[in-house]
Short mmCIF file of C-alpha atoms and ligand atoms in Angstrom, two decimals:
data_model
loop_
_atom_site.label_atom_id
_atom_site.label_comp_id
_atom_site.label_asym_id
_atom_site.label_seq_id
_atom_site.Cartn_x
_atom_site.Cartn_y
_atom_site.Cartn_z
CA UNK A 1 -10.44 -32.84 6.38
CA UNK A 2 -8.59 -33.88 3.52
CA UNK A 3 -5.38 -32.29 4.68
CA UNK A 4 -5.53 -34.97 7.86
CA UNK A 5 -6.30 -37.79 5.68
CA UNK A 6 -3.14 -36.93 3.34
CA UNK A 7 -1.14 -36.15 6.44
CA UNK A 8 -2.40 -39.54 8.08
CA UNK A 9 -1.40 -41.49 4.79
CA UNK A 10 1.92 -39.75 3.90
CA UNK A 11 2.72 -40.85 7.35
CA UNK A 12 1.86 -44.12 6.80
CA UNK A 13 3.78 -44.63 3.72
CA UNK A 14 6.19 -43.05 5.33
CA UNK A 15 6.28 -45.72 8.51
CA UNK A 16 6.66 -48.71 6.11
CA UNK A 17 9.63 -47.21 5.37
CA UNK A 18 8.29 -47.74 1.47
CA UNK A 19 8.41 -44.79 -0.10
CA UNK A 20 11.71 -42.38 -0.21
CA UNK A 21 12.23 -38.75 0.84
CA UNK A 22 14.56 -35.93 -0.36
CA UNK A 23 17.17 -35.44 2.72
CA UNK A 24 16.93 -31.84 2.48
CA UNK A 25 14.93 -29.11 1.56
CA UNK A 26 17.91 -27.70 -0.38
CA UNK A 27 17.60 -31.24 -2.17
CA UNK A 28 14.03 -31.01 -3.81
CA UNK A 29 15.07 -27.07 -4.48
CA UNK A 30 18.01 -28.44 -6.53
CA UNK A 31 16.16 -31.39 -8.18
CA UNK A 32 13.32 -29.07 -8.88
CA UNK A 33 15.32 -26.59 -10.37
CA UNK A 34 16.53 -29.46 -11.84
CA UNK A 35 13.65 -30.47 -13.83
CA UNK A 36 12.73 -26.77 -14.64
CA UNK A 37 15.75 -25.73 -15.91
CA UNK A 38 16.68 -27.65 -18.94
CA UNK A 39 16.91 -27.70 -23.00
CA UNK A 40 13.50 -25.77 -22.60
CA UNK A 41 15.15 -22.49 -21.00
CA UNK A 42 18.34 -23.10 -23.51
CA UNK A 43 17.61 -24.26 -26.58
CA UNK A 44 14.11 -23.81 -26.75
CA UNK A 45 13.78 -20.38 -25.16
CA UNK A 46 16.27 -18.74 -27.71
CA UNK A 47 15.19 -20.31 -30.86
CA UNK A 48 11.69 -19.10 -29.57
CA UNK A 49 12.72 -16.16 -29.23
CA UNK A 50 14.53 -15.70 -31.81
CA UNK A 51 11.41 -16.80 -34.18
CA UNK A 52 8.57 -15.11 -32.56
CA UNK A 53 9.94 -11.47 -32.67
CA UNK A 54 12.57 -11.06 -29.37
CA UNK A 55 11.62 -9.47 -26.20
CA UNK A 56 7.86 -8.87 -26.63
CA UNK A 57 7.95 -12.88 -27.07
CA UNK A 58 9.39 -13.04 -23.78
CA UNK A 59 7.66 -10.37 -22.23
CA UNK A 60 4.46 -12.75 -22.98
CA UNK A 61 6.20 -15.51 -21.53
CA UNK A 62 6.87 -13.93 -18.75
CA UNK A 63 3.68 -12.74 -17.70
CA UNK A 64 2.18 -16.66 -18.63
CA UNK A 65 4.70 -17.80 -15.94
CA UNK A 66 3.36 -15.08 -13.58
CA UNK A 67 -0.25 -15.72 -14.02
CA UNK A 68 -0.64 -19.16 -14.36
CA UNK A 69 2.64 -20.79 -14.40
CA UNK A 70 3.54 -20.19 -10.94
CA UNK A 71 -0.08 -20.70 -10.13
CA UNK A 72 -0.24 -24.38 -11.41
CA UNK A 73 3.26 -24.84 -9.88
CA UNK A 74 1.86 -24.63 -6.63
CA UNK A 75 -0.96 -26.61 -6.98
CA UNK A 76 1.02 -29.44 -8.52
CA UNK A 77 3.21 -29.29 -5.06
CA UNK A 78 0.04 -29.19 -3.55
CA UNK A 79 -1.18 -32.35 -4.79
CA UNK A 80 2.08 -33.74 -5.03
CA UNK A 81 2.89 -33.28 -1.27
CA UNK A 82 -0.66 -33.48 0.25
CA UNK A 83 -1.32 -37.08 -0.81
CA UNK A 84 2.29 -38.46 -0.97
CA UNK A 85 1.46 -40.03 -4.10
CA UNK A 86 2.94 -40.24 -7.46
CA UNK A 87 -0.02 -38.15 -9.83
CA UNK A 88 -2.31 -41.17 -10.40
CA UNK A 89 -2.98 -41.82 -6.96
CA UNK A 90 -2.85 -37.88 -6.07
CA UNK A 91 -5.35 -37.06 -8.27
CA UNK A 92 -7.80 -40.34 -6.89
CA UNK A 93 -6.69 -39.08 -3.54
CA UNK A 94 -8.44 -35.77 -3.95
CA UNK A 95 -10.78 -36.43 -6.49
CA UNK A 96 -11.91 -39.92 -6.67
CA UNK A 97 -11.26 -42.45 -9.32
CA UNK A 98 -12.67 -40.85 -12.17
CA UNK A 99 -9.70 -38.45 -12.33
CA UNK A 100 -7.17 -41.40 -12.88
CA UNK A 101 -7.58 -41.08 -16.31
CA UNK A 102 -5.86 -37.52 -16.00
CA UNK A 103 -3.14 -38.94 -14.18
CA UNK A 104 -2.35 -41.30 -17.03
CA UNK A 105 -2.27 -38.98 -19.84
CA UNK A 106 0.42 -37.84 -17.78
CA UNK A 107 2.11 -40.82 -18.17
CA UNK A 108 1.64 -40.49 -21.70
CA UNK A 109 2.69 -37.28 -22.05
CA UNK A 110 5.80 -38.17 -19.81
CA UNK A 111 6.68 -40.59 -22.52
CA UNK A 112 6.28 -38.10 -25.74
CA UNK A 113 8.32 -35.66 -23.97
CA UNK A 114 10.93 -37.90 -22.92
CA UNK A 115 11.05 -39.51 -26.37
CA UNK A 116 12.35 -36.85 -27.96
CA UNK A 117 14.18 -34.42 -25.56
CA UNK A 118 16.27 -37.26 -25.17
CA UNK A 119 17.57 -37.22 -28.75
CA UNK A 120 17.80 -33.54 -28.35
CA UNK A 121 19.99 -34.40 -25.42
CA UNK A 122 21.82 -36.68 -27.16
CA UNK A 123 23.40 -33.90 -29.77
CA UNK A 124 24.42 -32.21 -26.79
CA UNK A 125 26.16 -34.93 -25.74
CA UNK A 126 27.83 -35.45 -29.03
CA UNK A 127 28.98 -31.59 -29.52
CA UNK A 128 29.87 -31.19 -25.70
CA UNK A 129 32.18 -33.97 -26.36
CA UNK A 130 33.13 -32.81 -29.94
CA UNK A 131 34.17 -29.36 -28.26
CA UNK A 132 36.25 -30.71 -25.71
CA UNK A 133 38.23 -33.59 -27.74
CA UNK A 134 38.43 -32.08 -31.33
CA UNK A 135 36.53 -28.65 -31.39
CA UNK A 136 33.79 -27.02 -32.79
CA UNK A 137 32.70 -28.58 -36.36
CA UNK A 138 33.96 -26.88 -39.56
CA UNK A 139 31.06 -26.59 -41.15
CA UNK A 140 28.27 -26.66 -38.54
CA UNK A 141 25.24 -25.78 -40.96
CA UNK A 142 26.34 -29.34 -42.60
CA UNK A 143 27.69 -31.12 -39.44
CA UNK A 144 23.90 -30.06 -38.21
CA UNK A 145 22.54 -32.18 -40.64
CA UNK A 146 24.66 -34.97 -40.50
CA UNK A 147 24.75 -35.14 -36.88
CA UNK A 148 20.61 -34.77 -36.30
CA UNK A 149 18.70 -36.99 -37.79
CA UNK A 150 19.86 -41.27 -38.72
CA UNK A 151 21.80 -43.62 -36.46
CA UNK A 152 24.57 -40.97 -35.03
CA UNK A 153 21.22 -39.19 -33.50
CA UNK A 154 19.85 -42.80 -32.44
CA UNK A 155 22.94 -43.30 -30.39
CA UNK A 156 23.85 -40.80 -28.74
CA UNK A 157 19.96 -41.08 -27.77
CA UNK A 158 20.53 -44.39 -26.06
CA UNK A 159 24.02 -43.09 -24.27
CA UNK A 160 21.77 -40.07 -23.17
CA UNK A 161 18.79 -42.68 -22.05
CA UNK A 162 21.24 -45.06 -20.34
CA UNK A 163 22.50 -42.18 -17.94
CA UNK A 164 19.09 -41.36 -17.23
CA UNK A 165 18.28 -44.81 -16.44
CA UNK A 166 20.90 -45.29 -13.94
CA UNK A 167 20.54 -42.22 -12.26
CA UNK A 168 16.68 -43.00 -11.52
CA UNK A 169 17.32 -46.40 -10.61
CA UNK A 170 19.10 -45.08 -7.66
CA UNK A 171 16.39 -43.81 -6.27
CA UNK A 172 14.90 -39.89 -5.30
CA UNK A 173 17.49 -39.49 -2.93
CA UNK A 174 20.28 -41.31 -3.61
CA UNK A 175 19.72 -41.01 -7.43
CA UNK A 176 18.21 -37.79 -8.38
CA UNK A 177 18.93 -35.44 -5.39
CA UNK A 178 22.87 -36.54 -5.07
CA UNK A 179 23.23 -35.63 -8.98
CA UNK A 180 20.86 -32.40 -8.64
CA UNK A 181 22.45 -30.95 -5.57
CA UNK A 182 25.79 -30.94 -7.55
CA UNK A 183 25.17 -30.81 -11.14
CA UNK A 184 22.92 -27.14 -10.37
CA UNK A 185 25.20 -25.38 -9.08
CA UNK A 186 27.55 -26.00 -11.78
CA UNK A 187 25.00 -25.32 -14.17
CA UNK A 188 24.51 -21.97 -12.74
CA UNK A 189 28.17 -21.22 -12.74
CA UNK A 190 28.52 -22.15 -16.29
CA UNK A 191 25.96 -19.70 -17.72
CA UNK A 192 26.64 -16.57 -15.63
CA UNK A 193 30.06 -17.10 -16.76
CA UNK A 194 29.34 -17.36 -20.36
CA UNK A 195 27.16 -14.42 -20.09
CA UNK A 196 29.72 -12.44 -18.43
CA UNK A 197 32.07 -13.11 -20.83
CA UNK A 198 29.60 -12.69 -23.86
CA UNK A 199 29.01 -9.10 -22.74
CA UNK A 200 32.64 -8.42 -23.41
CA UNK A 201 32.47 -9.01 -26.89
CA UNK A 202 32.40 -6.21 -29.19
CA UNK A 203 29.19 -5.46 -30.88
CA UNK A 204 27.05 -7.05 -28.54
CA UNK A 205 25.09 -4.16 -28.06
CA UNK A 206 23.15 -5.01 -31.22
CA UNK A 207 22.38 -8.84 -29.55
CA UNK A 208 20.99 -7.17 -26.08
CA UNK A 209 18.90 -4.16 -28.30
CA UNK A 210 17.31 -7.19 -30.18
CA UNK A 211 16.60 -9.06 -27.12
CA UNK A 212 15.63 -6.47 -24.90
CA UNK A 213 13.61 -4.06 -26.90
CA UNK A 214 10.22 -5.20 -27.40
CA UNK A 215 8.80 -4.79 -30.90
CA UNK A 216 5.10 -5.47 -29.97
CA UNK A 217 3.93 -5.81 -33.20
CA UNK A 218 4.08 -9.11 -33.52
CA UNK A 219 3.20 -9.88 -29.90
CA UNK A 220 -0.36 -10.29 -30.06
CA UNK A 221 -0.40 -12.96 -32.92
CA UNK A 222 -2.23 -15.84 -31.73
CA UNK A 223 1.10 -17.90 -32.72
CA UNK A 224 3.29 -16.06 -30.75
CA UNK A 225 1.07 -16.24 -27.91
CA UNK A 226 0.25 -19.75 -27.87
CA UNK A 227 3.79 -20.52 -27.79
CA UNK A 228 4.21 -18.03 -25.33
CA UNK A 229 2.11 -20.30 -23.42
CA UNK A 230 3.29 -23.58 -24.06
CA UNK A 231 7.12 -22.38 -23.45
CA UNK A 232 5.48 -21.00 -19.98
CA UNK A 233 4.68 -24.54 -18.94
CA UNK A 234 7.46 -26.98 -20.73
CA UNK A 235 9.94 -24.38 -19.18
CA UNK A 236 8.38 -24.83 -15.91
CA UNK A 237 8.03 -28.39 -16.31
CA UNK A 238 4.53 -28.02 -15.50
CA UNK A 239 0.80 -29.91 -17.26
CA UNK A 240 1.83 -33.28 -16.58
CA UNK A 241 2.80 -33.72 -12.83
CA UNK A 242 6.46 -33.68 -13.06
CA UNK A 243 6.29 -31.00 -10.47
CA UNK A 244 3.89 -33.05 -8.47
CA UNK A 245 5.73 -35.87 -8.84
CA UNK A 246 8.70 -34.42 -7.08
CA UNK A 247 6.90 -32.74 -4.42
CA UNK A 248 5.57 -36.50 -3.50
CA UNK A 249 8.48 -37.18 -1.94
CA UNK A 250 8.85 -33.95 0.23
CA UNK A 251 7.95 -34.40 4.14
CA UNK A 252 4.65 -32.48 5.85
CA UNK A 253 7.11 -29.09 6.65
CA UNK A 254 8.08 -26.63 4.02
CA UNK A 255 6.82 -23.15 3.11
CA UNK A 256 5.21 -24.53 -0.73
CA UNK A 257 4.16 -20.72 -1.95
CA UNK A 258 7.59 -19.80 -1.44
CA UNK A 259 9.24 -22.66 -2.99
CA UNK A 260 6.69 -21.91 -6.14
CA UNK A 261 7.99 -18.71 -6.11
CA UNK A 262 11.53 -19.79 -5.95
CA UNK A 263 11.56 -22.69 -8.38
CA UNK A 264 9.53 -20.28 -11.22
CA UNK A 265 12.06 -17.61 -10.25
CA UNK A 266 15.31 -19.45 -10.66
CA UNK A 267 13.75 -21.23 -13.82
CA UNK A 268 12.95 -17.93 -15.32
CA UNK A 269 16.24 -16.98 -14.45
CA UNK A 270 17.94 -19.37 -16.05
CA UNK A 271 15.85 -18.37 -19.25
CA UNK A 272 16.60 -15.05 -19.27
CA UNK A 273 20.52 -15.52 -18.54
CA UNK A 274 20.59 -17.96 -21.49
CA UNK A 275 19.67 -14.98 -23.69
CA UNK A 276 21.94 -13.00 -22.16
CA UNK A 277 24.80 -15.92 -23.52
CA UNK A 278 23.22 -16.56 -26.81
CA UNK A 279 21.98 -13.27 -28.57
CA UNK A 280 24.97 -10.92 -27.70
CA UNK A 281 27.66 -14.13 -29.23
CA UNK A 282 25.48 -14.45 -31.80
CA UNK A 283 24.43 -11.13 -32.79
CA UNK A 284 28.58 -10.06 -32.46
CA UNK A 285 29.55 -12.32 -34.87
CA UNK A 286 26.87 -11.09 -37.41
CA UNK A 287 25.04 -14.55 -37.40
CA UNK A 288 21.58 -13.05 -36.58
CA UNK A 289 20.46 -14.43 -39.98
CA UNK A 290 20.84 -18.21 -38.88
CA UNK A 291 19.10 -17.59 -35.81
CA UNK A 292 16.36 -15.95 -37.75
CA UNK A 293 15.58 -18.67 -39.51
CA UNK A 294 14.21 -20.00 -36.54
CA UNK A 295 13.82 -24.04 -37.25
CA UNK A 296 14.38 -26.41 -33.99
CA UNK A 297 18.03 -27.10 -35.47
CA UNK A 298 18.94 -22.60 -35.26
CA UNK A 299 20.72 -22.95 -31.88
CA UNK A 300 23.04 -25.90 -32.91
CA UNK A 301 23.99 -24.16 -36.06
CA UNK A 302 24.55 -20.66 -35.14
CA UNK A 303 26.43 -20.69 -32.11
CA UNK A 304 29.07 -23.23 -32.95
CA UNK A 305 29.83 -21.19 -36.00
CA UNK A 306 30.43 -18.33 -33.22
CA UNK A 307 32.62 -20.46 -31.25
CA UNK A 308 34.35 -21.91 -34.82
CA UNK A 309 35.33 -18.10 -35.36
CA UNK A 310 36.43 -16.61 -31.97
CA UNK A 311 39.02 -19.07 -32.06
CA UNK A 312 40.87 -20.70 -28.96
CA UNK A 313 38.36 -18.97 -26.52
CA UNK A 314 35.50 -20.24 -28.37
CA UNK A 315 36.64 -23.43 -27.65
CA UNK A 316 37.01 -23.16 -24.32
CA UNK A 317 33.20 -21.23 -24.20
CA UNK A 318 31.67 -23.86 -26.57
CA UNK A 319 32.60 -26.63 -24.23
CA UNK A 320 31.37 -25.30 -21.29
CA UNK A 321 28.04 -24.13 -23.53
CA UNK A 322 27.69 -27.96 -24.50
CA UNK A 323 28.06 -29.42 -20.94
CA UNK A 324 25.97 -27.12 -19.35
CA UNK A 325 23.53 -27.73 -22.01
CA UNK A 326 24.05 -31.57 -21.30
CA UNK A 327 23.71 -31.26 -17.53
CA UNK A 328 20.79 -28.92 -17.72
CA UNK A 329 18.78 -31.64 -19.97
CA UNK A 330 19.86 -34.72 -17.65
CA UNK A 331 18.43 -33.14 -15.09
CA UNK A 332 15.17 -32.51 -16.50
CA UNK A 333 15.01 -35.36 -18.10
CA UNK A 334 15.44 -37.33 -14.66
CA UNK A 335 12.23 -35.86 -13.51
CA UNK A 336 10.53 -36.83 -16.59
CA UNK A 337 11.82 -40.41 -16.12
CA UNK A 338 10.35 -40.72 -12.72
CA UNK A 339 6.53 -39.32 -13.48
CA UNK A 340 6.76 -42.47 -16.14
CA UNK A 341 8.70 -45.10 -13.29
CA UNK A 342 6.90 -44.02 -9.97
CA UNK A 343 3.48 -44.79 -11.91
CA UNK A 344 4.74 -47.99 -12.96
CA UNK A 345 5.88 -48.33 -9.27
CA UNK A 346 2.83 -46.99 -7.39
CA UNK A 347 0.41 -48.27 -9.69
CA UNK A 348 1.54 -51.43 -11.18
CA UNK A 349 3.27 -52.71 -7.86
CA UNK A 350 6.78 -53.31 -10.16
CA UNK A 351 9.54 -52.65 -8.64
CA UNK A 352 11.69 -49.69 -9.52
CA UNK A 353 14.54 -51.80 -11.13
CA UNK A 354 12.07 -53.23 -13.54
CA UNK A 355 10.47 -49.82 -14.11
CA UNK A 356 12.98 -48.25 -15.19
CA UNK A 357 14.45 -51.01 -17.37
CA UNK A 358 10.95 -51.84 -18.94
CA UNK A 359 10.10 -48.33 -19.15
CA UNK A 360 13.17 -46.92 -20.36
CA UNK A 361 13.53 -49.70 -23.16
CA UNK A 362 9.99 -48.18 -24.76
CA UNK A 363 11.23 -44.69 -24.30
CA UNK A 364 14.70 -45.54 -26.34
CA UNK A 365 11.99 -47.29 -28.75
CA UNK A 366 9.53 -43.75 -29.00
CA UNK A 367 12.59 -41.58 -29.54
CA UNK A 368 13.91 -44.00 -32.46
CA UNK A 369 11.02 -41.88 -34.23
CA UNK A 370 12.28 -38.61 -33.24
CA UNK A 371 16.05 -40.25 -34.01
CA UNK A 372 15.58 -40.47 -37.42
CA UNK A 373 13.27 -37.85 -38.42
CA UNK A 374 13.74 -33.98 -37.65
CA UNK A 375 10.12 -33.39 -38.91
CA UNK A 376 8.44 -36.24 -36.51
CA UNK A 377 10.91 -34.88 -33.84
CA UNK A 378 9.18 -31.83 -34.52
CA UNK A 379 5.73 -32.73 -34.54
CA UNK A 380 6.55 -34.44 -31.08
CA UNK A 381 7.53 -31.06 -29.50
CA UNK A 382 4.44 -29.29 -30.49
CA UNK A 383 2.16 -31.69 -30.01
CA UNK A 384 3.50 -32.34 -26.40
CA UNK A 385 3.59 -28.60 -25.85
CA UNK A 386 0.90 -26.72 -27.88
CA UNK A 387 -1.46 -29.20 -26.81
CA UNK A 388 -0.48 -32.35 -23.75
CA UNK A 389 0.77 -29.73 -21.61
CA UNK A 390 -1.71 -27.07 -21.87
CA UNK A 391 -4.54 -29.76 -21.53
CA UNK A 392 -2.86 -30.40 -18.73
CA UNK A 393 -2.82 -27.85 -17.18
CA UNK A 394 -6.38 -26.79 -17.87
CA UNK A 395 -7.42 -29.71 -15.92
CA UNK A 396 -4.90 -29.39 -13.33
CA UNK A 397 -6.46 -25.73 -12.62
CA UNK A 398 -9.86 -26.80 -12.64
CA UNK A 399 -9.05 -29.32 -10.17
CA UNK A 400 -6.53 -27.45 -8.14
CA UNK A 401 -9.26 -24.45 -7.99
CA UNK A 402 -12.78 -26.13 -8.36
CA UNK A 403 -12.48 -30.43 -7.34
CA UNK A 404 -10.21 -30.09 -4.31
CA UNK A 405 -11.62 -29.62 -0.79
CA UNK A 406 -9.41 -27.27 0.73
CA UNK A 407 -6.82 -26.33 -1.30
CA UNK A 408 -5.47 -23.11 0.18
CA UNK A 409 -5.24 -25.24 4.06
CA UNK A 410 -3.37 -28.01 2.03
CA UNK A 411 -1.05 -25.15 0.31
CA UNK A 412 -0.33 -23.71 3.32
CA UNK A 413 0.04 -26.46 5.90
CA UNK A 414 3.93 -27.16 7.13
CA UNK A 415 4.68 -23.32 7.29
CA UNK A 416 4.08 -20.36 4.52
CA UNK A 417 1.02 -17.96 5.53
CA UNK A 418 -2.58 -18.74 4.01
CA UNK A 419 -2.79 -14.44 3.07
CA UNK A 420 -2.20 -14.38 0.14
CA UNK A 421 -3.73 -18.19 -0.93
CA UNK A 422 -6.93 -16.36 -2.03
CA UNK A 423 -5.37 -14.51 -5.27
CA UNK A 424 -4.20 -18.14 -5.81
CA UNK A 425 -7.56 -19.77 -6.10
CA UNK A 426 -8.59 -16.98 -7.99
CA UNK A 427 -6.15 -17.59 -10.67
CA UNK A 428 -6.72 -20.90 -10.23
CA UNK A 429 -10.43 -20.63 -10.63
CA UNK A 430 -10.68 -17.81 -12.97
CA UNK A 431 -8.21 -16.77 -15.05
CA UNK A 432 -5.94 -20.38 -15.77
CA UNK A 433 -9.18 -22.01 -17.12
CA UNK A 434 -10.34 -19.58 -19.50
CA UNK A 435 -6.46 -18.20 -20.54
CA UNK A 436 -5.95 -22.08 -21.53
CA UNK A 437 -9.13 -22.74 -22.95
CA UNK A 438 -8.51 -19.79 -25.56
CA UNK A 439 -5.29 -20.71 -26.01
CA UNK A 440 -5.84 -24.16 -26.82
CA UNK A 441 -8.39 -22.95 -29.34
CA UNK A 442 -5.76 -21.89 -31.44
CA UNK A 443 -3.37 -24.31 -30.84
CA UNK A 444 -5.42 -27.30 -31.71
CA UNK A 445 -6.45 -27.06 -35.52
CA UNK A 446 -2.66 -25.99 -36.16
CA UNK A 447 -1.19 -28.98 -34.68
CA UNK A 448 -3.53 -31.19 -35.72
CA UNK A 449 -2.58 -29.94 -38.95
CA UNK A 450 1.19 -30.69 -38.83
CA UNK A 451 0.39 -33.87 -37.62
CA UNK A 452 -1.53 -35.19 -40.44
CA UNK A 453 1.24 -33.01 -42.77
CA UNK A 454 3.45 -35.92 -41.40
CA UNK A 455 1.47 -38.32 -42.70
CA UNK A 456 1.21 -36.39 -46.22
CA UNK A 457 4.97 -36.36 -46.83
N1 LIG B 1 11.37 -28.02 -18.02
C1 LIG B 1 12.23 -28.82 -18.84
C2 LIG B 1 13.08 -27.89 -19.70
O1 LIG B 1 12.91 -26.71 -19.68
C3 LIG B 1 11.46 -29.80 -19.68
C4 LIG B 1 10.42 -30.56 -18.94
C5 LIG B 1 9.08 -30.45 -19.33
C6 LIG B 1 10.74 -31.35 -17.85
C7 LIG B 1 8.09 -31.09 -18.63
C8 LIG B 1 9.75 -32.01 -17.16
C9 LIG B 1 8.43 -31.90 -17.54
O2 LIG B 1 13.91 -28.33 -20.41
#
C-alpha cells in the first residue's frame, strides 16, 4: 500500500516539474560515492587506525559496515526514494508526524557535522595549495599548529564553505551530480596512484605488516569498538539521512540492494586504499611515532614531513595527496549541505537560493567554534559521531525494520530481487538495534564527559 502511495506522490512531485532528478543512474552512484567517500575514509580512517591498534581496528570496522552499515544504507535509500522526500517529510510519510522530530535532529546533526568538517576541509585547501605553489612546510609539526586553529583556519573555512555553497545552489543535477560525476573519478585515480607508488618505496613492508596484521588484543576494548562503530557510519555517511537525502531525488527504477552494496563497497574501498597510501609512506620514512600519537592533527603532521623528505617526488605526491583530500571532502560535504537546504526547502517553503545563503551563513558561524579551537573541533567530531550518528541510526533501524509497512516491497520495487530482503529486516530488526544500543552505552558517559571537560578548561 504504501509503496503506491509513495509511487503516486513521487510522481506527482515529479509532474509539477518541482522537485529535481539525477540524469543518470551513474550520477547518484558518483554523488553517492561522493558523500561516502570523504575526510572520513582519509583522514579519519588512518588516524583511527593508527590510534586504536591497526588492522584489528579495521577488521571491526569492517564487519560494522557489513552488519549494519550496509543495512541502514539501504533503508535510508529506501525511505529516501519511496517517499521522494527530503528526511522530514520521509519519515512523516511512513510514519506519521510524530517521527518529524527524528528528521530534524538530522538537521541538527547536518549542521554539527558540517561545522567542523568544513574547517577540516579548509587545511586541505590551504596545504593542497601550499604543495603546489611553494611545497610542503619546513617544519610541519609547527606549521600544524599555526595553520589549525585562529583566523588562517577561519578562512580557509569560509573559502571551503563558499565552494560548497555554490555548488548546491546549482541544484542536484546541475550542481552536485555535474561536480560528482567528474571530481570521483579523479579522486579514484589519485589514490590508486599514490598507493601504487607508495608500495615502491623501500621499507614499506613494515607500514603494510602494521596495517595488515591484526593484533587483537586491543580489539575488544569498548573504545576501540565504539569507534569502530561510529567510523562505520560517518564513513558511510549514514545516521542522519544524507543517504536518504540523495536517494530522494532518484526516479521509481533502480536495483537499491545493489546500489547499497556498491556505494558501501566503493566507500570501503576507498578506506582501505587510503591505508594502503598512508602507512607504507609513513612507516618508510620511520615516522610511525607521529602517527602513533594519534590526536585529530597526526595525518597533517606526519605525512607532509614524508613528502618534506622524499624530495622533488614528494612534492609532486603531496599535491596530488592534498587535492584529492580536498575533492574527496567537497564532495561529502555537498551532501551534507543539502540534508540542511532541502529541509529548509521542503519544509520551510524557502527557496533554494535563500537556503543555502541563510543556511550556509550559520554553518560558517558554527564552524567559527571549531576555527579557533582544536579541542571544541574535537568535541564536535565525537559528539556528532560517538553519539548523533549512532542515535541515528538506532532509530533509523527501528523504523526501517519495525514502523514501516512494507519495507522489503519498497526496497525492492524498480528492479533488484526481494530474496534476499529477509536477512535485511532481520538485521534491521534484530541485530542494528541492540549492536547500537550497547554501543551507545559506552559511548555516552565518555562524551558527555569531554564535553563538560570543555567547559572545565
Ligand atoms: N562520509 C563522509 C566522509 O567520510 C562524511 C559524512 C558524514 C558525509 C555524514 C555525510 C554525512 O568524509
Amino acid at each position: 500500500m504504501d509503496f503506491h502511495v509513495g509511487g503516486f506522490i513521487g510522481g506527482t512531485d515529479l509532474a509539477q516539474g518541482s522537485r529535481d532528478q539525477w540524469t543518470s543512474s551513474f550520477g547518484f552512484f558518483a554523488a553517492a560515492v561522493g558523500s561516502a567517500v570523504g575526510l572520513g575514509n582519509m583522514w579519519r580512517f588512518s588516524y583511527l587506525t593508527a590510534e586504536k591498534g591497526g588492522a584489528a581496528f579495521v577488521f571491526l570496522y569492517l564487519a560494522f559496515t557489513l552488519a549494519i552499515g550496509i543495512p541502514i544504507m539501504l533503508a535510508e535509500l529506501t525511505l529516501g526514494r519511496g517517499s521522494g522526500k527530503s528526511p522530514i517529510g520521509a519519515l512523516a510519510h511512513y510514519g506519521g508526524a510524530r517521527w518529524k522530530p527524528l528528521g530534524a535532529l538530522f538537521v541538527v546533526t547536518g549542521f554539527v557535522i558540517l561545522s567542523y568538517y568544513s574547517v577540516i576541509a579548509g587545511w586541505t585547501i590551504r596545504y593542497a595549495l601550499e604543495a603546489l605553489l611553494v611545497g610542503m612546510p619546513a617544519d610541519p609539526g609547527s606549521h600544524f599548529g599555526l595553520i589549525s586553529e585562529g583566523g588562517g583556519a577561519f578562512i580557509f573555512h569560509i573559502v571551503f564553505m563558499t565552494l560548497t555553497m555554490a555548488i548546491v545552489a546549482g541544484g542536484v543535477s546541475r550542481g552536485i551530480e555535474r561536480v560528482s560525476v567528474i571530481a570521483m573519478p579523479i579522486l579514484f585515480f589519485l589514490v590508486c596512484g599514490i598507493a601504487i607508488y607508495a608500495s615502491t618505496l623501500e621499507n614499506s613492508a613494515s607500514g603494510y605488516a602494521y596495517y595488515l596484521n591484526a593484533d587483537f588484543r586491543n580489539a575488544f576494548s569498548m573504545d576501540v569498538l565504539v569507534s569502530a562503530a561510529g567510523q562505520a557510519f560517518f564513513s558511510l555517511s549514514l545516521g542522519m539521512g544524507a543517504i536518504m537525502t540523495f536517494a530522494s531525488y532518484l526516479g521509481r527504477e533502480g536495483n537499491l540492494p545493489r546500489q547499497a552494496v556498491s556505494i558501501a563497497s566503493a566507500d570501503f574501498g576507498v578506506a582501505f586504499l587510503a591505508g594502503l597510501m598512508v602507512f607504507p609512506i609513513v612507516f618508510a620514512l620511520g615516522l610511525q611515532g607521529i602517527m602513533g600519537e594519534g590526536t585529530l592533527g597526526t595525518l597533517f603532521v606526519a605525512l607532509p614531513r614524508a613528502f618534506l623528505e622524499m624530495g622533488a617526488a614528494g612534492r609532486v605526491v603531496g599535491s596530488f595527496f592534498f587535492v584529492a583530500l580536498v575533492i574527496g571532502a567537497l564532495t561529502s560535504a555537498l551532501s551534507l549541505f543539502e540534508v540542511v537546504v532541502s529541509a529548509a526547502v521542503d519544509g520551510l517553503g524557502w527557496s533554494r537560493r535563500k537556503a543555502v545563503l541563510l543556511m550556509g551563513v550559520l554553518v560558517m558561524l558554527l564552524g567559527g567554534a571549531a576555527a579557533f579551537s582544536l579541542a571544541i573541533l574535537d568535541v564536535m567530531d565525537q559528539v556528532a559521531n560517538n553519539l548523533l550518528l549512532l542515535v541515528g541510526g538506532l532509530a533509523l533501524s527501528i523504523f526501517a525494520g519495525w514502523v514501516m509497512d512494507d519495507p522489503i516491497g519498497e526496497a525492492s520495487s524498480g528492479g533488484g530481487d526481494p530474496k534476499g530482503l529477509p536477512v535485511w529486516r532481520f538485521l534491521l530488526r534484530w541485530v542494528a538495534p541492540p549492536t547500537l544500543v550497547f554501543v551507545l552505552w559506552h559511548s555516552v558517559p565518555s562524551t558527555f564527559a569531554n564535553f563538560l571537560a570543555l567547559f572545565r578548561g
